[in-house]
Coordinates of C-alpha atoms and ligand atoms in Angstrom, one line a residue:
M13 CA 120.9 205.1 93.4
K14 CA 118.5 202.0 94.0
V15 CA 114.5 202.5 95.5
M16 CA 112.1 200.5 96.8
V17 CA 108.9 200.8 96.0
V18 CA 106.3 198.1 98.1
G19 CA 102.9 197.1 96.0
S20 CA 101.1 196.9 93.1
G21 CA 98.2 198.8 92.4
G22 CA 97.9 202.2 90.5
R23 CA 99.0 204.1 93.0
E24 CA 102.9 202.2 92.9
H25 CA 102.9 202.4 89.9
A26 CA 102.6 206.3 90.3
I27 CA 105.0 206.4 93.4
S28 CA 107.3 203.9 90.8
W29 CA 107.2 206.0 87.4
A30 CA 107.8 209.8 89.6
L31 CA 110.8 207.7 91.6
A32 CA 112.4 207.7 88.0
K33 CA 111.8 210.9 86.4
S34 CA 114.5 211.2 88.8
P35 CA 117.9 211.9 88.3
R36 CA 119.0 211.1 91.1
V37 CA 117.5 207.3 90.4
D38 CA 119.1 204.5 88.5
T39 CA 116.4 201.6 89.0
V40 CA 113.5 201.5 90.7
V41 CA 112.8 197.4 92.2
C42 CA 109.2 197.1 92.6
V43 CA 107.7 194.7 94.7
P44 CA 106.1 193.2 93.5
G45 CA 105.0 195.7 90.5
N46 CA 102.2 195.6 88.1
G47 CA 102.8 195.1 84.3
G48 CA 102.6 198.6 84.4
T49 CA 106.1 199.2 86.8
A50 CA 107.6 195.7 84.2
Y51 CA 107.1 198.0 80.8
E52 CA 108.1 201.6 83.1
T53 CA 111.2 203.1 82.9
K54 CA 114.2 202.0 84.9
C55 CA 111.5 200.3 86.7
V56 CA 111.6 196.4 87.3
N57 CA 109.7 194.2 89.2
I58 CA 111.1 191.6 91.4
D59 CA 107.9 188.7 93.0
P60 CA 109.3 188.1 96.9
A61 CA 107.5 184.4 96.6
A62 CA 110.3 184.4 93.5
Y63 CA 113.4 185.9 94.8
S64 CA 115.6 183.7 95.7
C65 CA 115.6 183.8 99.3
P66 CA 116.9 181.7 102.8
P67 CA 112.9 179.6 102.8
Q68 CA 112.7 180.0 106.7
L69 CA 111.7 184.0 105.5
G70 CA 108.3 184.9 106.0
E71 CA 106.7 187.9 103.8
L72 CA 108.0 190.7 105.4
E73 CA 110.8 189.4 105.6
R74 CA 111.7 189.4 102.6
Y75 CA 111.3 192.4 101.5
V76 CA 113.6 193.4 104.1
Y77 CA 115.7 190.9 103.2
I78 CA 115.4 191.8 99.0
A79 CA 115.9 195.6 100.0
T80 CA 118.8 195.1 101.2
Q81 CA 120.3 192.5 98.8
E82 CA 119.5 194.9 96.5
G83 CA 121.1 197.7 98.1
C84 CA 118.6 200.0 98.2
A85 CA 119.1 203.3 99.6
F86 CA 115.0 203.7 100.9
A87 CA 111.9 201.6 100.4
V88 CA 108.3 203.6 99.5
I89 CA 106.2 201.9 101.3
G90 CA 102.4 202.5 99.2
P91 CA 99.6 200.0 101.3
E92 CA 98.3 200.5 104.3
A93 CA 98.4 196.6 105.2
P94 CA 101.9 196.5 105.4
L95 CA 102.8 199.6 107.1
A96 CA 100.6 198.3 109.7
A97 CA 102.0 194.8 109.7
G98 CA 105.9 196.4 110.7
L99 CA 107.5 196.3 107.7
A100 CA 108.9 200.2 107.9
D101 CA 110.2 199.0 111.2
M102 CA 111.5 196.1 110.6
L103 CA 113.0 197.5 107.0
E104 CA 114.5 199.9 109.6
D105 CA 115.9 197.4 111.2
A106 CA 117.2 196.7 108.5
G107 CA 119.5 200.2 108.1
I108 CA 116.5 200.7 104.5
P109 CA 115.2 204.2 105.7
A110 CA 111.5 204.1 104.7
V111 CA 108.9 205.8 104.2
G112 CA 105.4 205.1 105.6
P113 CA 104.9 205.5 110.0
R114 CA 106.3 202.7 112.2
K115 CA 103.5 200.0 113.2
Q116 CA 102.7 202.4 115.8
A117 CA 101.7 205.0 114.5
A118 CA 100.6 203.5 111.8
Q119 CA 97.2 202.5 114.2
L120 CA 96.3 205.9 113.3
E121 CA 94.8 204.0 110.2
A122 CA 94.5 200.7 111.6
S123 CA 92.5 200.9 114.2
K124 CA 89.4 203.5 114.0
D125 CA 88.8 203.1 117.9
A126 CA 92.6 204.0 117.9
A127 CA 92.4 207.2 115.4
K128 CA 89.1 208.6 117.8
Q129 CA 91.1 208.7 120.8
F130 CA 93.7 210.4 119.0
M131 CA 91.4 212.2 117.6
K132 CA 89.3 213.6 120.8
K133 CA 93.0 213.7 123.3
Y134 CA 94.1 216.1 120.8
G135 CA 91.2 218.1 120.5
I136 CA 90.4 217.4 116.5
A137 CA 87.9 218.8 115.3
C138 CA 85.9 215.9 113.6
A139 CA 82.4 213.6 114.4
K140 CA 80.7 213.1 118.0
S141 CA 81.7 208.8 118.6
E142 CA 81.4 206.3 121.1
S143 CA 83.8 202.9 121.3
F144 CA 82.0 199.4 122.2
R145 CA 82.8 196.4 122.6
D146 CA 80.0 194.7 123.5
P147 CA 77.0 194.4 121.2
E148 CA 74.5 195.2 124.1
Q149 CA 75.5 198.3 124.6
A150 CA 76.1 199.4 121.3
H151 CA 72.5 198.6 120.4
K152 CA 70.9 200.6 123.0
Y153 CA 73.4 203.9 121.7
I154 CA 71.7 203.0 118.4
D155 CA 68.6 203.6 119.9
E156 CA 68.8 206.6 122.0
Q157 CA 70.4 208.0 119.4
G158 CA 68.2 206.5 116.2
A159 CA 69.0 207.1 113.1
P160 CA 70.5 208.5 110.1
I161 CA 74.0 207.3 112.2
V162 CA 77.6 206.1 110.8
I163 CA 78.5 202.5 111.9
K164 CA 82.6 202.0 111.4
A165 CA 84.2 198.4 112.6
D166 CA 87.6 199.2 114.4
G167 CA 89.9 197.6 112.2
L168 CA 91.5 197.9 109.0
A169 CA 88.4 195.8 106.5
A170 CA 89.1 196.4 103.1
G171 CA 86.3 199.0 102.7
K172 CA 83.9 196.9 104.0
G173 CA 83.6 197.9 108.4
V174 CA 82.0 201.1 107.4
V175 CA 77.7 201.2 107.4
V176 CA 76.1 204.8 106.8
A177 CA 73.1 203.3 108.3
K178 CA 69.8 205.0 106.9
T179 CA 67.8 204.1 109.5
A180 CA 68.7 202.6 113.1
E181 CA 67.3 198.6 111.9
E182 CA 70.0 199.1 109.8
A183 CA 72.3 200.1 112.7
H184 CA 71.2 197.0 114.2
A185 CA 71.6 194.2 111.0
A186 CA 75.6 195.9 111.7
I187 CA 76.4 195.7 114.7
R188 CA 74.5 191.9 114.5
D189 CA 77.1 191.4 111.5
F190 CA 80.6 193.3 112.9
M191 CA 79.8 192.3 116.9
E192 CA 77.6 189.2 116.9
K193 CA 78.5 187.1 113.9
D194 CA 82.3 188.4 113.2
T195 CA 81.8 188.8 109.1
L196 CA 85.4 191.5 109.4
G197 CA 87.1 188.4 111.0
G198 CA 87.9 190.0 114.4
A199 CA 88.2 193.9 112.3
G200 CA 84.4 194.1 114.1
A201 CA 85.3 193.5 117.7
T202 CA 85.5 197.1 118.5
V203 CA 83.1 199.5 116.9
I204 CA 83.0 203.6 116.6
I205 CA 79.0 204.6 116.3
E206 CA 79.6 207.4 114.5
E207 CA 77.4 211.2 113.7
Y208 CA 75.9 211.1 110.4
L209 CA 78.0 214.2 109.1
T210 CA 76.6 216.1 105.3
G211 CA 78.8 217.8 103.1
T212 CA 80.8 217.1 101.1
E213 CA 84.2 215.0 100.9
I214 CA 87.8 215.6 100.2
S215 CA 90.8 214.1 100.7
M216 CA 94.7 216.4 102.0
F217 CA 97.6 214.8 101.6
A218 CA 100.7 216.5 103.8
A219 CA 103.8 214.5 104.4
V220 CA 104.8 214.4 107.7
C221 CA 108.7 214.0 109.3
A222 CA 108.4 213.5 112.9
A223 CA 111.4 210.9 114.2
P224 CA 112.6 211.5 118.1
K225 CA 115.7 209.2 117.4
L226 CA 117.2 211.6 114.5
T227 CA 115.5 214.2 114.6
D228 CA 115.2 217.1 117.1
A229 CA 111.4 218.2 118.1
A230 CA 112.0 221.2 116.5
R231 CA 113.0 219.9 113.1
S232 CA 109.9 218.0 113.0
C233 CA 108.1 219.5 110.5
I234 CA 104.8 218.6 108.1
T235 CA 104.4 220.4 105.1
P236 CA 100.6 220.1 102.7
L237 CA 101.0 218.4 99.6
M238 CA 97.8 219.3 98.0
Y239 CA 94.3 218.8 97.9
A240 CA 92.5 216.2 96.1
R241 CA 88.4 213.9 95.2
D242 CA 89.1 210.3 95.1
H243 CA 85.3 209.8 93.2
K244 CA 84.2 206.2 95.5
R245 CA 80.7 205.2 93.1
L246 CA 80.0 203.5 90.8
H247 CA 78.0 205.2 88.8
D248 CA 77.9 208.5 87.5
G249 CA 76.5 211.6 89.8
A250 CA 78.2 209.6 92.6
Q251 CA 75.2 206.4 92.1
G252 CA 75.6 203.2 92.7
P253 CA 77.6 200.8 94.9
N254 CA 80.9 201.9 96.8
T255 CA 84.1 200.9 94.7
G256 CA 87.8 201.1 95.5
G257 CA 87.6 204.5 93.5
M258 CA 86.7 205.3 90.0
G259 CA 88.7 208.8 89.8
A260 CA 90.5 211.4 91.5
V261 CA 91.0 215.2 90.9
A262 CA 93.2 217.5 91.7
P263 CA 94.1 220.4 93.2
L264 CA 90.3 221.5 93.8
T265 CA 88.6 224.6 93.5
D266 CA 85.5 224.1 95.9
I267 CA 87.2 225.2 98.8
T268 CA 86.6 228.2 100.5
A269 CA 89.6 230.4 102.6
Q270 CA 87.5 229.8 106.1
Q271 CA 88.0 225.7 105.0
Y272 CA 91.4 225.7 104.2
D273 CA 91.8 227.7 107.7
D274 CA 89.9 225.5 109.9
F275 CA 91.9 222.7 108.4
I276 CA 94.7 224.1 109.1
Q277 CA 93.5 225.5 113.2
Y278 CA 91.6 222.4 113.7
I279 CA 92.3 218.7 112.1
Y280 CA 96.1 219.3 110.4
M281 CA 98.1 221.2 113.2
P282 CA 96.4 219.3 116.3
T283 CA 97.2 216.0 114.2
F284 CA 100.7 217.1 113.6
A285 CA 100.8 218.9 117.4
G286 CA 99.0 215.0 118.3
I287 CA 101.7 212.9 116.7
V288 CA 105.2 214.8 118.4
A289 CA 103.2 214.8 121.8
E290 CA 103.1 211.2 121.5
G291 CA 106.9 210.8 121.1
W292 CA 105.4 208.6 117.7
D293 CA 108.6 207.8 114.4
Y294 CA 106.1 209.2 111.8
R295 CA 107.8 209.8 108.7
G296 CA 106.2 209.6 105.6
F297 CA 102.8 210.5 103.9
L298 CA 99.6 211.0 105.8
F299 CA 96.1 211.5 104.0
F300 CA 93.1 213.2 105.8
G301 CA 90.2 211.9 104.8
L302 CA 88.0 215.2 105.2
M303 CA 84.0 216.4 105.3
L304 CA 83.3 219.7 104.9
T305 CA 79.9 220.2 106.7
K306 CA 78.4 223.3 107.5
D307 CA 80.0 223.7 110.8
G308 CA 83.3 223.5 108.9
P309 CA 85.7 220.5 107.9
K310 CA 85.6 217.7 109.8
L311 CA 87.7 214.7 109.5
L312 CA 86.1 211.0 108.9
E313 CA 89.4 209.1 108.5
Y314 CA 92.9 209.2 108.7
N315 CA 95.3 206.8 106.2
V316 CA 98.9 206.2 106.8
R317 CA 100.1 206.7 103.1
L318 CA 99.1 207.8 99.8
G319 CA 95.4 207.3 98.4
D320 CA 95.0 205.0 95.4
P321 CA 93.4 206.7 93.1
E322 CA 95.1 210.2 94.7
T323 CA 98.2 209.6 94.4
Q324 CA 97.5 209.2 89.9
A325 CA 96.2 212.6 89.9
L326 CA 98.3 213.9 92.2
L327 CA 102.1 213.1 91.3
P328 CA 101.9 214.2 88.1
L329 CA 101.5 217.9 89.2
L330 CA 104.4 217.1 91.4
D331 CA 107.7 219.4 89.9
S332 CA 109.9 219.3 92.3
D333 CA 112.0 216.3 92.6
F334 CA 109.7 213.3 94.3
A335 CA 113.1 210.6 95.5
E336 CA 114.4 213.9 96.4
L337 CA 111.2 214.4 98.8
C338 CA 111.0 210.7 99.8
E339 CA 114.7 210.9 100.9
G340 CA 114.8 213.7 103.0
L341 CA 111.4 212.0 104.4
A342 CA 113.5 208.6 105.1
G343 CA 115.7 210.2 106.4
G344 CA 114.5 212.3 108.2
K345 CA 115.0 215.2 106.8
L346 CA 112.0 217.5 105.2
G347 CA 112.8 220.6 106.0
D348 CA 115.3 220.6 103.9
C349 CA 113.1 219.4 101.3
G350 CA 111.3 222.3 98.8
V351 CA 108.0 220.9 97.5
S352 CA 106.9 221.9 94.3
W353 CA 103.7 222.0 92.1
K354 CA 102.8 223.1 88.2
Q355 CA 100.0 225.3 88.4
G356 CA 96.7 223.5 86.6
F357 CA 95.0 220.5 87.0
V358 CA 95.4 216.7 86.4
C359 CA 91.6 214.8 85.7
A360 CA 92.3 210.8 86.6
P361 CA 89.3 208.5 86.0
V362 CA 89.3 204.6 86.5
A363 CA 88.5 202.0 84.0
V364 CA 87.9 198.5 85.0
S365 CA 86.7 195.4 84.7
G366 CA 83.3 194.4 84.0
G367 CA 81.0 192.9 86.4
Y368 CA 82.9 195.0 89.2
P369 CA 83.2 196.0 92.2
G370 CA 81.4 192.4 92.6
S371 CA 82.6 189.6 90.0
Y372 CA 84.6 190.1 87.1
E373 CA 87.0 188.3 84.6
K374 CA 90.6 188.9 83.9
G375 CA 92.8 187.9 81.6
K376 CA 91.6 190.1 79.0
R377 CA 93.7 191.5 77.0
I378 CA 94.4 195.7 76.9
S379 CA 95.5 197.3 74.3
I380 CA 95.9 200.9 73.8
D381 CA 96.5 202.9 71.4
N382 CA 99.8 205.4 71.5
S383 CA 98.6 207.7 68.6
R384 CA 94.8 208.5 69.7
Y385 CA 95.7 210.4 72.8
D386 CA 98.0 213.5 74.2
A387 CA 100.9 211.0 75.0
E388 CA 102.9 213.9 76.2
H389 CA 100.2 215.5 78.5
V390 CA 98.1 212.2 79.5
K391 CA 100.3 209.0 81.3
I392 CA 98.4 206.0 82.3
F393 CA 98.5 204.0 85.0
I394 CA 98.7 200.5 85.3
A395 CA 96.7 199.1 88.2
G396 CA 94.5 195.5 88.0
A397 CA 96.4 194.4 84.7
K398 CA 100.0 192.1 84.4
A399 CA 103.1 192.0 81.3
A400 CA 102.1 189.0 79.4
D401 CA 104.1 187.6 76.5
G402 CA 104.8 190.3 73.3
G403 CA 105.0 193.3 75.7
R404 CA 100.8 193.0 76.2
L405 CA 99.4 193.6 78.7
E406 CA 96.5 191.6 80.4
T407 CA 93.8 192.5 82.9
S408 CA 94.1 190.9 86.1
G409 CA 91.3 192.9 88.7
G410 CA 88.3 195.0 89.1
R411 CA 90.2 198.2 88.4
V412 CA 92.5 197.6 85.5
L413 CA 94.0 201.5 85.1
S414 CA 93.4 205.0 85.5
A415 CA 94.5 207.9 81.9
A416 CA 95.8 211.0 84.7
A417 CA 95.9 213.9 81.9
Y418 CA 97.2 217.4 83.1
G419 CA 95.8 220.4 81.5
T420 CA 95.8 224.1 82.2
T421 CA 91.7 223.9 83.0
A422 CA 90.3 221.3 84.6
Q423 CA 88.6 220.9 81.3
E424 CA 91.4 220.7 79.4
A425 CA 92.7 217.3 81.6
R426 CA 89.4 216.2 81.4
S427 CA 89.3 215.8 78.0
R428 CA 92.5 214.7 77.7
A429 CA 91.6 212.0 80.2
Y430 CA 88.4 210.8 78.6
E431 CA 90.0 210.7 75.0
A432 CA 93.0 208.3 75.9
L433 CA 89.7 206.0 77.6
E434 CA 88.6 206.0 73.9
A435 CA 92.4 204.7 73.2
V436 CA 92.0 201.9 75.8
S437 CA 89.9 198.9 74.6
F438 CA 89.5 195.4 76.9
D439 CA 86.0 193.1 77.1
G440 CA 83.8 194.7 79.9
M441 CA 85.8 198.1 80.3
F442 CA 83.7 200.0 82.3
Y443 CA 84.3 203.2 83.7
R444 CA 82.5 206.6 84.0
R445 CA 81.9 209.4 82.4
D446 CA 82.0 212.6 84.4
I447 CA 85.3 212.3 86.3
G448 CA 85.9 216.4 87.2
L449 CA 82.7 217.6 86.5
P450 CA 80.0 219.2 88.9
G451 CA 77.7 217.0 90.8
A452 CA 80.5 214.1 90.7
A453 CA 82.0 214.3 94.1
D454 CA 81.3 211.8 96.4
S455 CA 78.6 213.8 99.1
T456 CA 76.2 213.0 101.5
Ligands
LIG17 P1 86.0 205.6 106.5 O1 86.8 204.4 106.1 O2 85.9 206.0 108.0 O3 86.3 207.2 105.7 O4 84.3 205.5 106.3 C1 84.5 205.5 104.6 C2 83.2 206.4 103.9 O5 81.9 206.0 105.2 C3 83.8 208.2 104.2 O6 84.2 208.6 103.3 C4 82.0 208.8 103.9 O7 81.6 208.5 103.0 C5 81.1 207.5 104.8 N1 81.4 208.4 106.3 C6 82.4 208.0 107.2 N2 82.2 208.8 108.1 C7 80.5 209.7 108.5 C8 80.1 210.0 108.4 N3 80.6 210.9 110.5 N4 78.7 210.9 109.2 C9 78.9 210.5 106.8 N5 79.3 209.4 106.6 C10 80.4 208.9 106.8
LIG18 N1 91.3 206.7 97.6 C1 90.6 206.0 99.5 C2 92.0 205.2 99.1 O1 93.1 205.3 99.3 O2 91.7 204.5 101.2

């Protein structure tokens, strides 16, 4: 069968690679894909802007048109923006089952206010918070609560919508920026002011299948996938500016049985019950961003998709057929799919362009010496790089690639991953050296 993957990052390379490994899949149509999928077995990139479509079609309509013309059996939507814009609804309406929730349920990520309302309605363990549309009220609340305190813009803000304010002045400044100066282009018209939590951060992934029209409630299900950890800061020891993610590891060993039980009881099950009770059509992945506090795990956020770069650490551990899982999810039959994992660990540090997350140059030639690393256990996932003449790769983004290495121990995975990064070079290449070491995790 032919399947479609929407997106162009490292996550989408990993998703495409995992789908292509399935004997059920003949072709993965990557829209638009990247330099990694350009050279990946069974994958073909399609640029929606260049595809021959009726001229009046908008961007999302082009995706639907391509899926239909290419005869794709289902589509996996990688990033949040097309989900929030309703691409899953449009594909479904055109008869193409989608992995990814419909627009209504995608609000769990697209609106932090909607997400918090949902958490409160279903009694999910999370930080105490209030939402504000009036900046005067927001300033007053900050004065009452004091610092540290967390200010979150309601809308999608490409990682720029959260300020962890150490002082009240920083919190007031965030309100001025988000609400009064509108620095986030409308995403900050509503803000959530949240209690500051301390602890260690982790990500937990699940597959959710609740489709009222397709599946009766008794067959709705949620399947836990795996814990993983992103590393958001640029420098070793979780220092420096925030980035889109400097590396990921999976699974984690620093979660106690009690924390896991608490997560299941106070976050995971009530979330699933809430999705079913709302009557949402949610057939896709769900990502819980958690803080392990001394009072148990608290939910920081939902993402209605797989994480980037966590997916690059997660999918190499999957033993069962990813295409079967995606097909089952999209078709409302998750309960029929078995999910099994390899024993062992993946460490996936990310190499970025010099200057990132500030300004950086593009178009740098990437060299990868395949003879200098253990290619049997390492997969290099391409993110911000495009295919260039002569089968080469050139940088085209901030996060360029990650080396996802499997090992029977975390240490073996780590040393294989770094050995692989030593075999990669491009002008200005930079990476953290501590992914997978104690002390590397983001914490507050
Ligand atoms: P979010 O997009 O809500 O996950 O927030 C982005 C980042 O801000 C998180 O990964 C945390 O590092 C930090 N953060 C969010 N909420 C809180 C909180 N209530 N207390 C402390 N840090 C937080
Ligand atoms: N790794 C965090 C995210 O995908 O948003």
